[in-house]
N, CA, C and O atoms as a GROMACS GRO file, in nm:
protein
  468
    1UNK      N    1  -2.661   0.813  -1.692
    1UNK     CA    2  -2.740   0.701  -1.645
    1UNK      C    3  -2.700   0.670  -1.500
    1UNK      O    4  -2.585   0.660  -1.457
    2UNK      N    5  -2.825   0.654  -1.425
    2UNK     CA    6  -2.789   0.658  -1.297
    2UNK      C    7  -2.796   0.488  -1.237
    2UNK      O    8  -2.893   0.419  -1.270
    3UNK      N    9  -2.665   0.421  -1.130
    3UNK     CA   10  -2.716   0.296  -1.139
    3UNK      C   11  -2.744   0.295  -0.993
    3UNK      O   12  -2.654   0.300  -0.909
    4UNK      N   13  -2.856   0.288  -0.969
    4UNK     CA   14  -2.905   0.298  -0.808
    4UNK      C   15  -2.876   0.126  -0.770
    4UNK      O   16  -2.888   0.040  -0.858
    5UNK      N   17  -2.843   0.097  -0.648
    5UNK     CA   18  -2.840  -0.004  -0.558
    5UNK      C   19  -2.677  -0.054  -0.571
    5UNK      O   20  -2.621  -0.132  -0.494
    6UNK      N   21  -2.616   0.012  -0.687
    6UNK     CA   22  -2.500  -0.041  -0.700
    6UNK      C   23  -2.395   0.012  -0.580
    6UNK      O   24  -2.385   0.133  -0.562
    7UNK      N   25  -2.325  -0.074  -0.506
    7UNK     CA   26  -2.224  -0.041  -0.450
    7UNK      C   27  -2.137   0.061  -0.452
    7UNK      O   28  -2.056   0.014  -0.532
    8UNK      N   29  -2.090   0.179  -0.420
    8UNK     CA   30  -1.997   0.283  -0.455
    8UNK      C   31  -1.868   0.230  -0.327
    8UNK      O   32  -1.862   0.139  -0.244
    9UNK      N   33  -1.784   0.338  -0.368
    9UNK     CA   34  -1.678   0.342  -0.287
    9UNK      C   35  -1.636   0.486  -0.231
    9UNK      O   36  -1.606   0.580  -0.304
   10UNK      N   37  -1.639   0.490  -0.087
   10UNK     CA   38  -1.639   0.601  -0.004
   10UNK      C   39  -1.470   0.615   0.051
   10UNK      O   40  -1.409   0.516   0.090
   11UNK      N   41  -1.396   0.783   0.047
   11UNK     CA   42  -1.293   0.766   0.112
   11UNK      C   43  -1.299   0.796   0.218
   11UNK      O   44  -1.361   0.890   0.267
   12UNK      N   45  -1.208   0.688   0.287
   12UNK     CA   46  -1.240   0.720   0.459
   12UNK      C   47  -1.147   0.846   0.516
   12UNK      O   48  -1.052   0.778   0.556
   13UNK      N   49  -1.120   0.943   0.538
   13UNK     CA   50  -1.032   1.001   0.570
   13UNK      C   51  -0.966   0.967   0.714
   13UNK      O   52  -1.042   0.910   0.793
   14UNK      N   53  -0.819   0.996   0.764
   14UNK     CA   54  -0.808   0.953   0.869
   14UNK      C   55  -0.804   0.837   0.902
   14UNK      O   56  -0.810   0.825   1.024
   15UNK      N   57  -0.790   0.682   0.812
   15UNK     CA   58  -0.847   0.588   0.866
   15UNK      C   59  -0.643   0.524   0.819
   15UNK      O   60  -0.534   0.576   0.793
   16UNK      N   61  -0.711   0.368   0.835
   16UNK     CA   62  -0.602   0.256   0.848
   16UNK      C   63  -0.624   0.148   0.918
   16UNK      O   64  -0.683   0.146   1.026
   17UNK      N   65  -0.557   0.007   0.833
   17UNK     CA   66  -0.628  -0.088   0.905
   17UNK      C   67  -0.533  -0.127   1.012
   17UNK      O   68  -0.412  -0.108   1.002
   18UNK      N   69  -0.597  -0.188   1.124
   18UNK     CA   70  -0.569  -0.154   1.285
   18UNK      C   71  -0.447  -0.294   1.231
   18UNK      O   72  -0.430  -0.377   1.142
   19UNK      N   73  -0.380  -0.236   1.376
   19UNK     CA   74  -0.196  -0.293   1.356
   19UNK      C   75  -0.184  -0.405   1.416
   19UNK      O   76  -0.071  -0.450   1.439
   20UNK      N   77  -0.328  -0.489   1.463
   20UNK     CA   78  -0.329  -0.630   1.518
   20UNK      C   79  -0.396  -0.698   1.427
   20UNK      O   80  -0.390  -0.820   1.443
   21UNK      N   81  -0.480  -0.645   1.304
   21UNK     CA   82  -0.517  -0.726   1.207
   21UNK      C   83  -0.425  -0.771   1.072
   21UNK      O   84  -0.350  -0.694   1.011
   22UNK      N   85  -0.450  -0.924   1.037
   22UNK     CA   86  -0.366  -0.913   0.926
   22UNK      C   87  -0.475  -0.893   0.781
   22UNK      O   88  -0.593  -0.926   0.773
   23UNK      N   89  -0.418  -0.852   0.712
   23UNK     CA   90  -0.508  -0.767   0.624
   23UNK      C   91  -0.520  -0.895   0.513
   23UNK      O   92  -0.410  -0.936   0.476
   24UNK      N   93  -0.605  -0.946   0.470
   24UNK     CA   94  -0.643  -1.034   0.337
   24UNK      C   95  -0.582  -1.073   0.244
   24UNK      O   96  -0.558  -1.190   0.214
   25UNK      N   97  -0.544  -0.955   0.178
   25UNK     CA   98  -0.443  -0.971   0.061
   25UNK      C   99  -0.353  -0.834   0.090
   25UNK      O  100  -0.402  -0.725   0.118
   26UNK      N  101  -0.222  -0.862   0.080
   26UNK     CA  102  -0.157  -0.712   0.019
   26UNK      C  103  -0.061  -0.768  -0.103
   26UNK      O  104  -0.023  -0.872  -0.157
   27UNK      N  105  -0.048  -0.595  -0.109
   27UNK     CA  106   0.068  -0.581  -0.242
   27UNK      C  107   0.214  -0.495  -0.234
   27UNK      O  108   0.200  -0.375  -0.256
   28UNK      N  109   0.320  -0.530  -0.212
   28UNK     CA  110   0.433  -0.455  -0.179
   28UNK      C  111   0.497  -0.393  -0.347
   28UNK      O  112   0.513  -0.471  -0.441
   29UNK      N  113   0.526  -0.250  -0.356
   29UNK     CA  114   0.557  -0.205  -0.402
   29UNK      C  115   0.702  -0.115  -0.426
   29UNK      O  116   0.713  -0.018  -0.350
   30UNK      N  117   0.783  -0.132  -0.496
   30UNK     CA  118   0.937  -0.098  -0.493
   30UNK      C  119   0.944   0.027  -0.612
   30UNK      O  120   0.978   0.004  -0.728
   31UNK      N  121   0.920   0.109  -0.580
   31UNK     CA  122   0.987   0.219  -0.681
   31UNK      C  123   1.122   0.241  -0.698
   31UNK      O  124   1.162   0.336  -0.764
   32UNK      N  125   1.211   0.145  -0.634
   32UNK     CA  126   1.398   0.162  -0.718
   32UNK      C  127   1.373   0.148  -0.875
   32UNK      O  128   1.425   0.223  -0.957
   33UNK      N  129   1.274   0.026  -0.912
   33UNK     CA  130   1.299  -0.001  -1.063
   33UNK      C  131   1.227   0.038  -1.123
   33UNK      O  132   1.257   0.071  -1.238
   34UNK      N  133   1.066   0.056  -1.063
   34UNK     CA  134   0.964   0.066  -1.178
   34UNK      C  135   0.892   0.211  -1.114
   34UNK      O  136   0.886   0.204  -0.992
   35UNK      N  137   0.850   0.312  -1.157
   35UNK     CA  138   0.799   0.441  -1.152
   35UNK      C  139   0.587   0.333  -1.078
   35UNK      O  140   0.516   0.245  -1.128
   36UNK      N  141   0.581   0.396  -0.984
   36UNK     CA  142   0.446   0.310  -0.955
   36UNK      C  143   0.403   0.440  -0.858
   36UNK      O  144   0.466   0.467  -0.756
   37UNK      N  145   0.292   0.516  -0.902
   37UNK     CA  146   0.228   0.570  -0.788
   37UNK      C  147   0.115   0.507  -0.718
   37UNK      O  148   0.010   0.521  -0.782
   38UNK      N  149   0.103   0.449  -0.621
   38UNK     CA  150  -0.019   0.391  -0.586
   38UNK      C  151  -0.140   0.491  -0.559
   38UNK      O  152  -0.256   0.452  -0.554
   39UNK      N  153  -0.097   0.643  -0.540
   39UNK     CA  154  -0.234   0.716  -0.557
   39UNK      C  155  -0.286   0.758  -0.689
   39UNK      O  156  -0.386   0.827  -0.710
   40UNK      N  157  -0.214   0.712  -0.766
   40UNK     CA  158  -0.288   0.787  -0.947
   40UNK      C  159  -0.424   0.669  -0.934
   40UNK      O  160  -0.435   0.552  -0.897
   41UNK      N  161  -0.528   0.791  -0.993
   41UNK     CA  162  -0.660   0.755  -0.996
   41UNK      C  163  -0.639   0.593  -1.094
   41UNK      O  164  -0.663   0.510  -1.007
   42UNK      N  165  -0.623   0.551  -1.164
   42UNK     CA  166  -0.606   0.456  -1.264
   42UNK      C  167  -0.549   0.341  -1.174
   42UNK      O  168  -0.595   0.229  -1.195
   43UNK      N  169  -0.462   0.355  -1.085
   43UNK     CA  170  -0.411   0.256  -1.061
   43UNK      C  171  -0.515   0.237  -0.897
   43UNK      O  172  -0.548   0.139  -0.831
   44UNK      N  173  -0.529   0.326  -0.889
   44UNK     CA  174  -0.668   0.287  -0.715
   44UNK      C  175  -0.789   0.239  -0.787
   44UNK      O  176  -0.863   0.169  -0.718
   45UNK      N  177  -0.837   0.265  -0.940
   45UNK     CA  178  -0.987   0.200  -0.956
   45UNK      C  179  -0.891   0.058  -0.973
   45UNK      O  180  -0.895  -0.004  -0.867
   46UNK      N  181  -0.813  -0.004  -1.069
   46UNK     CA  182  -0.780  -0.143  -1.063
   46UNK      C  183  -0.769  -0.198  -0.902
   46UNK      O  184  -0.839  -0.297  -0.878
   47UNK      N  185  -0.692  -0.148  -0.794
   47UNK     CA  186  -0.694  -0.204  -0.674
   47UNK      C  187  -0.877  -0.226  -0.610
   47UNK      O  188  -0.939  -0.306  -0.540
   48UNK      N  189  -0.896  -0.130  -0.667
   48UNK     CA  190  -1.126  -0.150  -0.631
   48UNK      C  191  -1.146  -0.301  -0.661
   48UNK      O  192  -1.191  -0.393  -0.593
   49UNK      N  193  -1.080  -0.290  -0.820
   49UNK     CA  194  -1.160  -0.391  -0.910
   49UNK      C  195  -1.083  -0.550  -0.832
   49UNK      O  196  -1.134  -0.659  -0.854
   50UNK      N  197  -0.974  -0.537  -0.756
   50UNK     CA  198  -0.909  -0.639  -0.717
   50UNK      C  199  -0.979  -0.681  -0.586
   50UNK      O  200  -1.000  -0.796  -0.546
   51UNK      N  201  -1.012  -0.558  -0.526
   51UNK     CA  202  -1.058  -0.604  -0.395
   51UNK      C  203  -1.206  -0.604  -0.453
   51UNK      O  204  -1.255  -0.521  -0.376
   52UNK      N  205  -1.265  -0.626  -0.501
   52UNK     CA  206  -1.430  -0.667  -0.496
   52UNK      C  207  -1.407  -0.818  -0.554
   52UNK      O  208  -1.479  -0.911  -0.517
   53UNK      N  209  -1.265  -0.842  -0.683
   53UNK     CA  210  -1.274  -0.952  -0.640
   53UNK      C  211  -1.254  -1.077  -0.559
   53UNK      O  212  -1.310  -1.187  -0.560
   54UNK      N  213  -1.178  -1.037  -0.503
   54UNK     CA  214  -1.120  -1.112  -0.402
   54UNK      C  215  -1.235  -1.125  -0.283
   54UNK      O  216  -1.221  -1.218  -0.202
   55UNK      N  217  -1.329  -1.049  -0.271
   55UNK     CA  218  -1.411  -1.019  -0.151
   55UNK      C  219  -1.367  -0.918  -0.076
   55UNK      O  220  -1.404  -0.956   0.035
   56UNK      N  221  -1.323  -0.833  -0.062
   56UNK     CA  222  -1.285  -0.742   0.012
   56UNK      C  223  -1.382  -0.665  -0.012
   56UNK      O  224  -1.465  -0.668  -0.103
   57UNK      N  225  -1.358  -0.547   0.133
   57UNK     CA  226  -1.435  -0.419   0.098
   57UNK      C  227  -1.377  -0.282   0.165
   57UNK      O  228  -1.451  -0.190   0.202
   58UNK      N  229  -1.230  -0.279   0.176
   58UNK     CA  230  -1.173  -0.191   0.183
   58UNK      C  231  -1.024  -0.173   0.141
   58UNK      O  232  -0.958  -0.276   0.130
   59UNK      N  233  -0.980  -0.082   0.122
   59UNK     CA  234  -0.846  -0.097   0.030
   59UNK      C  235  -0.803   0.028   0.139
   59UNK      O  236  -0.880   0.100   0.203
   60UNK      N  237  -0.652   0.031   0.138
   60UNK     CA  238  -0.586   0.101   0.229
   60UNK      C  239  -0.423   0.121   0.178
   60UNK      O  240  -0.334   0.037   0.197
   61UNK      N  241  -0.412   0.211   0.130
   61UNK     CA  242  -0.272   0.243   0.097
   61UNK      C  243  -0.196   0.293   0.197
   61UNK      O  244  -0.240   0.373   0.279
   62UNK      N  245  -0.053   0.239   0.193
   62UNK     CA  246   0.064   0.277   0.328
   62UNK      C  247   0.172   0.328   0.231
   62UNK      O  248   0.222   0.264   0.138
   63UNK      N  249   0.206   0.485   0.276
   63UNK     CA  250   0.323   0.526   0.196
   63UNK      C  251   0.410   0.603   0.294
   63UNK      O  252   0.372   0.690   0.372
   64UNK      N  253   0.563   0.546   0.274
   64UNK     CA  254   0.624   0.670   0.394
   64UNK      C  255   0.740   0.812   0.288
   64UNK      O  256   0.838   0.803   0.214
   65UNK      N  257   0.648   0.933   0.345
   65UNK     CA  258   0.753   0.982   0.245
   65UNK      C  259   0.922   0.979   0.279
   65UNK      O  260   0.983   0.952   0.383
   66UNK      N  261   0.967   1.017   0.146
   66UNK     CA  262   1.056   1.007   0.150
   66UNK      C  263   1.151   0.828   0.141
   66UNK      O  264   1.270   0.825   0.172
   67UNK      N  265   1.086   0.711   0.101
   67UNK     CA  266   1.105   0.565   0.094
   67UNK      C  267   1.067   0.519  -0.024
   67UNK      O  268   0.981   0.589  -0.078
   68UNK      N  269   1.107   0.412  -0.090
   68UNK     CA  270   1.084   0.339  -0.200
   68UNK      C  271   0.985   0.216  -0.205
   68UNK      O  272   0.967   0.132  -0.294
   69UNK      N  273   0.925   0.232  -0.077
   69UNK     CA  274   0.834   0.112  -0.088
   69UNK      C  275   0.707   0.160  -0.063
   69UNK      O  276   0.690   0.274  -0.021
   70UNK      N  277   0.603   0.070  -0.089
   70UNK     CA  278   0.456   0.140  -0.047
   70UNK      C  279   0.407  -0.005  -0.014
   70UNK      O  280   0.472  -0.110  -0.025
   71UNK      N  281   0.265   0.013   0.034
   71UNK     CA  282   0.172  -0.157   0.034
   71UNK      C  283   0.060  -0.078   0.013
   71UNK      O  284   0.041   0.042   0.032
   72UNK      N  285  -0.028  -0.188  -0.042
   72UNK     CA  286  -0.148  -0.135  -0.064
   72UNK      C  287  -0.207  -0.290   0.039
   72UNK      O  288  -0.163  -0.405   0.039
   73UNK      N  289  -0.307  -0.233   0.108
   73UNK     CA  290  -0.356  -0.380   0.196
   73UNK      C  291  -0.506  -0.345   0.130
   73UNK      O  292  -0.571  -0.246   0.098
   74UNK      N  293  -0.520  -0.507   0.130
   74UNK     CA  294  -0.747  -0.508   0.072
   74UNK      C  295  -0.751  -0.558   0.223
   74UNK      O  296  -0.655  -0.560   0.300
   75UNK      N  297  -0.889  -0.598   0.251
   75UNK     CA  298  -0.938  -0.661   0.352
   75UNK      C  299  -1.087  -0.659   0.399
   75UNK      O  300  -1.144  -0.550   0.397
   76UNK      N  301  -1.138  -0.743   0.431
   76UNK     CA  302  -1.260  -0.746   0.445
   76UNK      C  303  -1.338  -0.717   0.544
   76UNK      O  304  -1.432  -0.796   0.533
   77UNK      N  305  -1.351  -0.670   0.608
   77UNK     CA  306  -1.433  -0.622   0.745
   77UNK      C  307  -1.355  -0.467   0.774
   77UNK      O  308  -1.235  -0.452   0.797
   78UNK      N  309  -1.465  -0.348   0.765
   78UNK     CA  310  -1.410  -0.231   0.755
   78UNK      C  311  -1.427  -0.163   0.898
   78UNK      O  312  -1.401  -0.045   0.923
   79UNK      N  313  -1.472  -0.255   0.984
   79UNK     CA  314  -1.470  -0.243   1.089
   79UNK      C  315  -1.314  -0.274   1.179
   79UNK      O  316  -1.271  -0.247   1.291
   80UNK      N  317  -1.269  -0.334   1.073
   80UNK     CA  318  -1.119  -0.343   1.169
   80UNK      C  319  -1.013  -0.243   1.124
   80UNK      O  320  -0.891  -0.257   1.136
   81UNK      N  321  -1.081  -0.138   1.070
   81UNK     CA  322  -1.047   0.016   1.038
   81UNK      C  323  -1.018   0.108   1.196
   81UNK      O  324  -1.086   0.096   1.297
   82UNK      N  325  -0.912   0.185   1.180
   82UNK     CA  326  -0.926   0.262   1.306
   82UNK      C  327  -0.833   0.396   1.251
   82UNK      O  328  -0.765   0.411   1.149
   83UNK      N  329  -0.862   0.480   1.358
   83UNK     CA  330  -0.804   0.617   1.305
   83UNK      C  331  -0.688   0.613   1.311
   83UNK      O  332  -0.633   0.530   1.384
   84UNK      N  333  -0.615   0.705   1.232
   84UNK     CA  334  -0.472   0.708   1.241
   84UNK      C  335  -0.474   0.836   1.321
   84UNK      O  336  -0.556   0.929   1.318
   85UNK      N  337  -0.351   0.818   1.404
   85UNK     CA  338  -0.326   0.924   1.515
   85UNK      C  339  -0.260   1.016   1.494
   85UNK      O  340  -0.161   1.001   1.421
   86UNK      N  341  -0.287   1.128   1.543
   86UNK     CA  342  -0.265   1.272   1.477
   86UNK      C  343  -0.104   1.314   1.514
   86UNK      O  344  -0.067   1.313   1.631
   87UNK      N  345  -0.060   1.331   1.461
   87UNK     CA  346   0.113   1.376   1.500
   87UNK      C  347   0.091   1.502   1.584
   87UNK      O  348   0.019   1.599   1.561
   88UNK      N  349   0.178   1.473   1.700
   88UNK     CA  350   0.244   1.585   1.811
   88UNK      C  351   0.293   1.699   1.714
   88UNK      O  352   0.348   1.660   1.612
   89UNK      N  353   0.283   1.804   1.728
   89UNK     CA  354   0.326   1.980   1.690
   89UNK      C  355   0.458   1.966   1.708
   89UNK      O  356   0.532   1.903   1.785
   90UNK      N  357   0.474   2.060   1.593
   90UNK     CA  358   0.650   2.090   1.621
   90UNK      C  359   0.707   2.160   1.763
   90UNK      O  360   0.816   2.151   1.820
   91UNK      N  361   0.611   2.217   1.787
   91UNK     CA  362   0.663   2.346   1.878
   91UNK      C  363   0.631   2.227   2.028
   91UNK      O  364   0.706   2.244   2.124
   92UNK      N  365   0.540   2.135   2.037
   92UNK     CA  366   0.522   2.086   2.160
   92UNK      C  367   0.661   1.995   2.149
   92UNK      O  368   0.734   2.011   2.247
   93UNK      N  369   0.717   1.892   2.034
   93UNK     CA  370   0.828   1.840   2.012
   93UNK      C  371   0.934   1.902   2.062
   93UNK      O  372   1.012   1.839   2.134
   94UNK      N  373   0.960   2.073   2.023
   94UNK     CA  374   1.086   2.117   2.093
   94UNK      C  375   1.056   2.177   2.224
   94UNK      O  376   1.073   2.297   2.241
   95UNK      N  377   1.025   2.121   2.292
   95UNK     CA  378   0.986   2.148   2.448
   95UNK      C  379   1.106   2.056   2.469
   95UNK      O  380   1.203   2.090   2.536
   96UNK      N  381   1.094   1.932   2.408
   96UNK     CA  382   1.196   1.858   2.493
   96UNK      C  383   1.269   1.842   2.472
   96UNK      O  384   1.300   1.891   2.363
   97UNK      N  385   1.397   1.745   2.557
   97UNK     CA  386   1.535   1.755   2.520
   97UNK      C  387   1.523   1.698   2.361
   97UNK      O  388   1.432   1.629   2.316
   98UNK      N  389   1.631   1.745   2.296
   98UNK     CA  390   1.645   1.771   2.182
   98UNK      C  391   1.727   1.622   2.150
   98UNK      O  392   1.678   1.536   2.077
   99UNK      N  393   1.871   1.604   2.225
   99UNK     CA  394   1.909   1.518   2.227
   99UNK      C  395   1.896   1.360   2.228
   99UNK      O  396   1.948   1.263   2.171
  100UNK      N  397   1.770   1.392   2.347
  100UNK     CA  398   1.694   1.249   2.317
  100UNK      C  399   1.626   1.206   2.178
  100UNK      O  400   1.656   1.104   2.116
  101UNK      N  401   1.514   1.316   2.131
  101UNK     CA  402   1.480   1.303   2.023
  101UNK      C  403   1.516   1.295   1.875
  101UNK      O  404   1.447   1.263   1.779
  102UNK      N  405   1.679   1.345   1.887
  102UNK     CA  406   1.734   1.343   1.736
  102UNK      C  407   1.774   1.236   1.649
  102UNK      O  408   1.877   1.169   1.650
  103UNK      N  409   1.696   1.234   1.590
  103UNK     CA  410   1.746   1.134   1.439
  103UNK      C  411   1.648   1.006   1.525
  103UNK      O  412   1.708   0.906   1.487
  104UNK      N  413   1.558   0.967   1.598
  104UNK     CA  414   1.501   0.859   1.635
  104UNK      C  415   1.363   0.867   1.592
  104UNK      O  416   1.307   0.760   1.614
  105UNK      N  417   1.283   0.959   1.536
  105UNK     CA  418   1.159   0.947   1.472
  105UNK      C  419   1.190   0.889   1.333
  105UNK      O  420   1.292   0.929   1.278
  106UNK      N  421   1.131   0.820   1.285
  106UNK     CA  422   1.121   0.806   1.086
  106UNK      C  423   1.017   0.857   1.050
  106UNK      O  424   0.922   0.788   1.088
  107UNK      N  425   0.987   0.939   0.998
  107UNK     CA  426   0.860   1.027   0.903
  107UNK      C  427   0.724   0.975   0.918
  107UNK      O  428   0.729   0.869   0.857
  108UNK      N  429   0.618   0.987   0.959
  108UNK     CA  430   0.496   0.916   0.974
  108UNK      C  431   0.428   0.898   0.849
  108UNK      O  432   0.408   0.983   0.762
  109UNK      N  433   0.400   0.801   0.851
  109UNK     CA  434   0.369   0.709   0.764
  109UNK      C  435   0.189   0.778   0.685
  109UNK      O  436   0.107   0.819   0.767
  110UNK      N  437   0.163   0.781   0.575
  110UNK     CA  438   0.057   0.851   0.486
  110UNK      C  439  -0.012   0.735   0.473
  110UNK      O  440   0.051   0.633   0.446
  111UNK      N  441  -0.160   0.731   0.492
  111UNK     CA  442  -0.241   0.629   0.482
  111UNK      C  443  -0.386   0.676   0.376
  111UNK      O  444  -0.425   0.792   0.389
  112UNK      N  445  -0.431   0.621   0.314
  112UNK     CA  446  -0.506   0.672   0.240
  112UNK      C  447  -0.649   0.519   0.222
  112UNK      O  448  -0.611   0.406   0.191
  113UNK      N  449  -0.785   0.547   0.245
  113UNK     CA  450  -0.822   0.451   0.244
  113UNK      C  451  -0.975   0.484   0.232
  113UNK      O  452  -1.044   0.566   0.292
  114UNK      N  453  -1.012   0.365   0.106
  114UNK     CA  454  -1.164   0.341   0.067
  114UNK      C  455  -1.224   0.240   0.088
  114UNK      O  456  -1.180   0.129   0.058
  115UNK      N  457  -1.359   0.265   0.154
  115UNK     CA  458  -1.446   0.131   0.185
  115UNK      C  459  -1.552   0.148   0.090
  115UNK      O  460  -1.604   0.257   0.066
  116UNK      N  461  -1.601  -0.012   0.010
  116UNK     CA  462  -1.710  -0.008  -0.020
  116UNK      C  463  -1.824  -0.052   0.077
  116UNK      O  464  -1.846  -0.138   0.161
  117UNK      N  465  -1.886   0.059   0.016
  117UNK     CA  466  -2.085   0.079   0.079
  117UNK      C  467  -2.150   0.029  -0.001
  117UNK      O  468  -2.273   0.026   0.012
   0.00000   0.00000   0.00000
């Protein structure tokens, strides 16, 4: 059964909500105690069902590997969406001094994010 006019939800690839907006609602997440993937399909349709009610119309997960925390941000205007920026190459990285750069990056951060249409 097909339900035409109904709202779907599109993934944005590449996206994230921009780092001067504060996002609507979020949710901070601690995996020391409790096992929580915020990408298992089951637990992203409940974050849908949270952000449609709340009014939102985009959901945006922040995960850094290798860390115990995650956020999931809702928010309403998907226009204050912007791309996430593509990481520098390894090989352009060791061009430079080495010294400067060691141990001062932390892992770039995995963003994952759906707007409803």
């Amino acid at each position: 059964k097909c339900l035409r006019g109904m709202p779907t939800w599109k993934e944005k690839v590449q996206r994230k909500l921009a780092d001067s907006c504060i996002p609507k609602f979020k949710m901070h997440f601690d995996t020391r105690e409790n096992d929580v993937n915020i990408h298992d399909t089951g637990f992203l349709d409940c974050a849908k069902v949270i952000c449609e009610k709340r009014g939102c119309k985009a959901v945006v997960t922040e995960t850094v590997p290798g860390s115990n925390f995650s956020r999931v941000l809702f928010h309403d205007e998907p226009r204050d969406l912007e791309t996430v920026p593509v990481a520098v190459s390894a090989k352009r990285k060791r061009k430079k001094t080495k010294a400067k750069d060691a141990g001062s990056k932390a892992p770039p951060k995995v963003y994952r994010c759906w707007v409803l249409e």
